[in-house]
C-alpha positions as a printed NumPy array, in Angstrom:
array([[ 99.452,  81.758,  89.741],
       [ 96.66 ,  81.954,  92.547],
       [ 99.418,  81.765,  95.163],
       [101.708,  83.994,  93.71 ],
       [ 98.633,  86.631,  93.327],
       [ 97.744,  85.898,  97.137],
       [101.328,  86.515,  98.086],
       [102.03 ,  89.936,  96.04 ],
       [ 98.818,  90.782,  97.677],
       [ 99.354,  90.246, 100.764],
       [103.084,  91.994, 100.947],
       [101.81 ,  95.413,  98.91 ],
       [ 97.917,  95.786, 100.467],
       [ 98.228,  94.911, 103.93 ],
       [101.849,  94.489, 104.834],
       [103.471,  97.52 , 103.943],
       [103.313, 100.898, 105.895],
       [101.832, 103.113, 103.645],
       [102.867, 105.953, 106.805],
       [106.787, 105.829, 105.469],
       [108.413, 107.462, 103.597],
       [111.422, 106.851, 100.538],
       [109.472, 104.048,  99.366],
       [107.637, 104.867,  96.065],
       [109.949, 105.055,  93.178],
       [111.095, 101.616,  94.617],
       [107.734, 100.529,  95.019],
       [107.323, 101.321,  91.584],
       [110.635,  99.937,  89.963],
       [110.06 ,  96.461,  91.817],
       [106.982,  96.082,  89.984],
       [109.4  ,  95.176,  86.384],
       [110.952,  92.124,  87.987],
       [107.752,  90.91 ,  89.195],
       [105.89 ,  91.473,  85.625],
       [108.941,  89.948,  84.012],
       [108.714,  86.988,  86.101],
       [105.364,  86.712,  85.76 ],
       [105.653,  86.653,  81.981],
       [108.59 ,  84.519,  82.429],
       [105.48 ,  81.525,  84.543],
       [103.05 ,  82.401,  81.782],
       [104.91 ,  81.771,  78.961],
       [107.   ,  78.736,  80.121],
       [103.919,  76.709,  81.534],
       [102.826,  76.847,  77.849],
       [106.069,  75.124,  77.225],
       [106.029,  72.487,  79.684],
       [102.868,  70.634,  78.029],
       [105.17 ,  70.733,  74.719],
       [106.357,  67.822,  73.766],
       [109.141,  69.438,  71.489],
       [110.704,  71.327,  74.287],
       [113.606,  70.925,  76.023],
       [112.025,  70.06 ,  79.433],
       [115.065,  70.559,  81.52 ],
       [115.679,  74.24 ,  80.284],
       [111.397,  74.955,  80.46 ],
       [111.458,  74.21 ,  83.88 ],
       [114.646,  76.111,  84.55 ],
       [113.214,  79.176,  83.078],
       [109.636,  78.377,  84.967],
       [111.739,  78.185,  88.299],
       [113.339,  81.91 ,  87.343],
       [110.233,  83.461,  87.17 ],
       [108.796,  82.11 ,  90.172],
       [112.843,  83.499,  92.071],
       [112.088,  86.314,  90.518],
       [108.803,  87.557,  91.253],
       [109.564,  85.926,  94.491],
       [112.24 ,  88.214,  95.164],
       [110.942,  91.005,  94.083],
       [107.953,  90.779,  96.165],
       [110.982,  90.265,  98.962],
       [112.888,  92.664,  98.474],
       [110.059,  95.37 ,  99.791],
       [109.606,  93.864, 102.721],
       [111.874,  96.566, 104.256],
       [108.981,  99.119, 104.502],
       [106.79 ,  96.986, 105.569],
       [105.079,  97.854, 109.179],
       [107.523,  97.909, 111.719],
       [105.871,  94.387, 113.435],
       [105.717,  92.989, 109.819],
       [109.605,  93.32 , 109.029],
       [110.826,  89.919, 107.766],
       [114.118,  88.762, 109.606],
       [116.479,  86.533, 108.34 ],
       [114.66 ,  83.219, 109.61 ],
       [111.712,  84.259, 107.485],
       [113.84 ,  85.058, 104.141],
       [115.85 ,  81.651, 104.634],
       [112.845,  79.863, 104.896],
       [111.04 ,  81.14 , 101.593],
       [114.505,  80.288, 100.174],
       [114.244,  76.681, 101.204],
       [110.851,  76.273,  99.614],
       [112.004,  77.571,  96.606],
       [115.135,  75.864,  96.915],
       [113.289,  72.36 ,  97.727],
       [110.675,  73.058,  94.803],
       [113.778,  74.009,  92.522],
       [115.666,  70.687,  92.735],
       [112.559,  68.5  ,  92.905],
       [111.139,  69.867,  89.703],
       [114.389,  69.553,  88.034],
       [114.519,  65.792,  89.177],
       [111.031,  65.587,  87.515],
       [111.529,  67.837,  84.709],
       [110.167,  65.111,  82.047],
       [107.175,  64.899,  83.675],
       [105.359,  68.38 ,  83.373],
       [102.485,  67.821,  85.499],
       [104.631,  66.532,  88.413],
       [106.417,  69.971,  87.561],
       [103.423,  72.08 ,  87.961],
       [101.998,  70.452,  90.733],
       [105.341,  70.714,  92.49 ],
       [105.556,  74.532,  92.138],
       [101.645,  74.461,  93.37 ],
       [102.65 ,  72.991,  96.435],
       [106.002,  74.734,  96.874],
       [104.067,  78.668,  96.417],
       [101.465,  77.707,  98.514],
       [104.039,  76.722, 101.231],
       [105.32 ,  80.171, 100.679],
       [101.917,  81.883, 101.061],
       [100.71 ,  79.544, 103.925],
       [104.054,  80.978, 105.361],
       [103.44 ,  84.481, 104.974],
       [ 99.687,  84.159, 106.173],
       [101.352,  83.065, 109.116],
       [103.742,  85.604, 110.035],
       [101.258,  88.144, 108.954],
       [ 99.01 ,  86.634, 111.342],
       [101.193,  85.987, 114.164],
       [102.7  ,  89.836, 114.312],
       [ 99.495,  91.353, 113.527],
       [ 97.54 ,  89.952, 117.048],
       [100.883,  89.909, 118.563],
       [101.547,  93.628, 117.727],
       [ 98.499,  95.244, 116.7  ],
       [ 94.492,  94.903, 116.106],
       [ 93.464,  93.042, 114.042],
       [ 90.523,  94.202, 112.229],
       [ 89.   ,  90.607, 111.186],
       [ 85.753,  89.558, 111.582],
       [ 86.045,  86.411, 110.824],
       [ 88.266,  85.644, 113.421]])
C-alpha cells in the first residue's frame, strides 16, 4: 500500500503541470478507478489470510486492483510536465512488472504470503521505476529543487 501511496504521489504532486489546462474534470474522474482499486487491495488482502477462500480468484481480484489503480494513476500521465511525459518504453515497462507480478502470484496463489510479498516487490519495482524517470528528466530538463541531493 506504501508503494502504491508513493507512486499516486509522485504522478499527482510533483509530476503533473499544474500550468495546463483541460485537465481537471479528468483529474477528478480518475480518482474513482483508483479508490475502487484501492478498495478492491484492501478488501482482498483480508481474503488472502482466509483459509476458506478461493485463493486463485482472491489473488485475481488483488491483482485487479493493483491494474487498476495502476492505470489510473497512468492514464494522467498525459498532462504531466512536458519533460515528465511517459513514452511508450516507460508504459510497457510498468506493464511487465505487473505482468511478471501477475503470473507469479497466480503460480503461488496457495501461498498468501508469497502472494503479498510478490506484489511488495513487484509495486516497488514500479515506484523505484518512476523515481527514476522522475529523476532522470527532472536534472536532465529542469532544476531540481532538492537539498538532499
Amino acid at each position: 500500500m506504501i508503494n502504491l501511496f508513493m507512486n499516486y504521489f509522485g504522478q499527482f504532486d510533483h509530476a503533473i503541470d499544474e500550468e495546463g489546462e483541460n485537465k481537471g474534470i479528468f483529474l477528478i474522474y480518475s480518482h474513482y478507478p483508483i479508490f475502487i482499486g484501492l478498495i478492491m487491495v484492501t478488501v482482498s488482502m483480508s481474503f488472502l489470510v482466509n483459509p476458506e477462500a478461493h485463493h486463485l480468484f482472491t489473488t485475481s481480484f488483488f491483482y485487479a486492483g493493483i491494474g487498476l489503480f495502476q492505470a489510473a494513476v497512468l492514464s494522467n500521465g498525459r498532462f504531466n510536465k512536458s519533460y515528465l511525459k511517459y513514452d511508450k518504453i516507460y508504459y510497457g515497462l510498468q506493464a511487465t512488472f505487473f505482468l511478471i507480478g501477475l503470473l507469479l502470484s497466480l503460480l503461488f496463489s496457495d501461498n498468501p504470503t508469497i502472494v503479498i510479498a510478490i506484489a511488495t516487490l513487484m509495486t516497488l519495482a514500479m515506484e523505484i521505476h518512476f523515481t527514476h524517470f522522475y529523476m532522470t528528466q527532472t536534472k536532465k530538463f529542469s532544476t531540481p529543487n532538492w537539498e538532499l541531493f
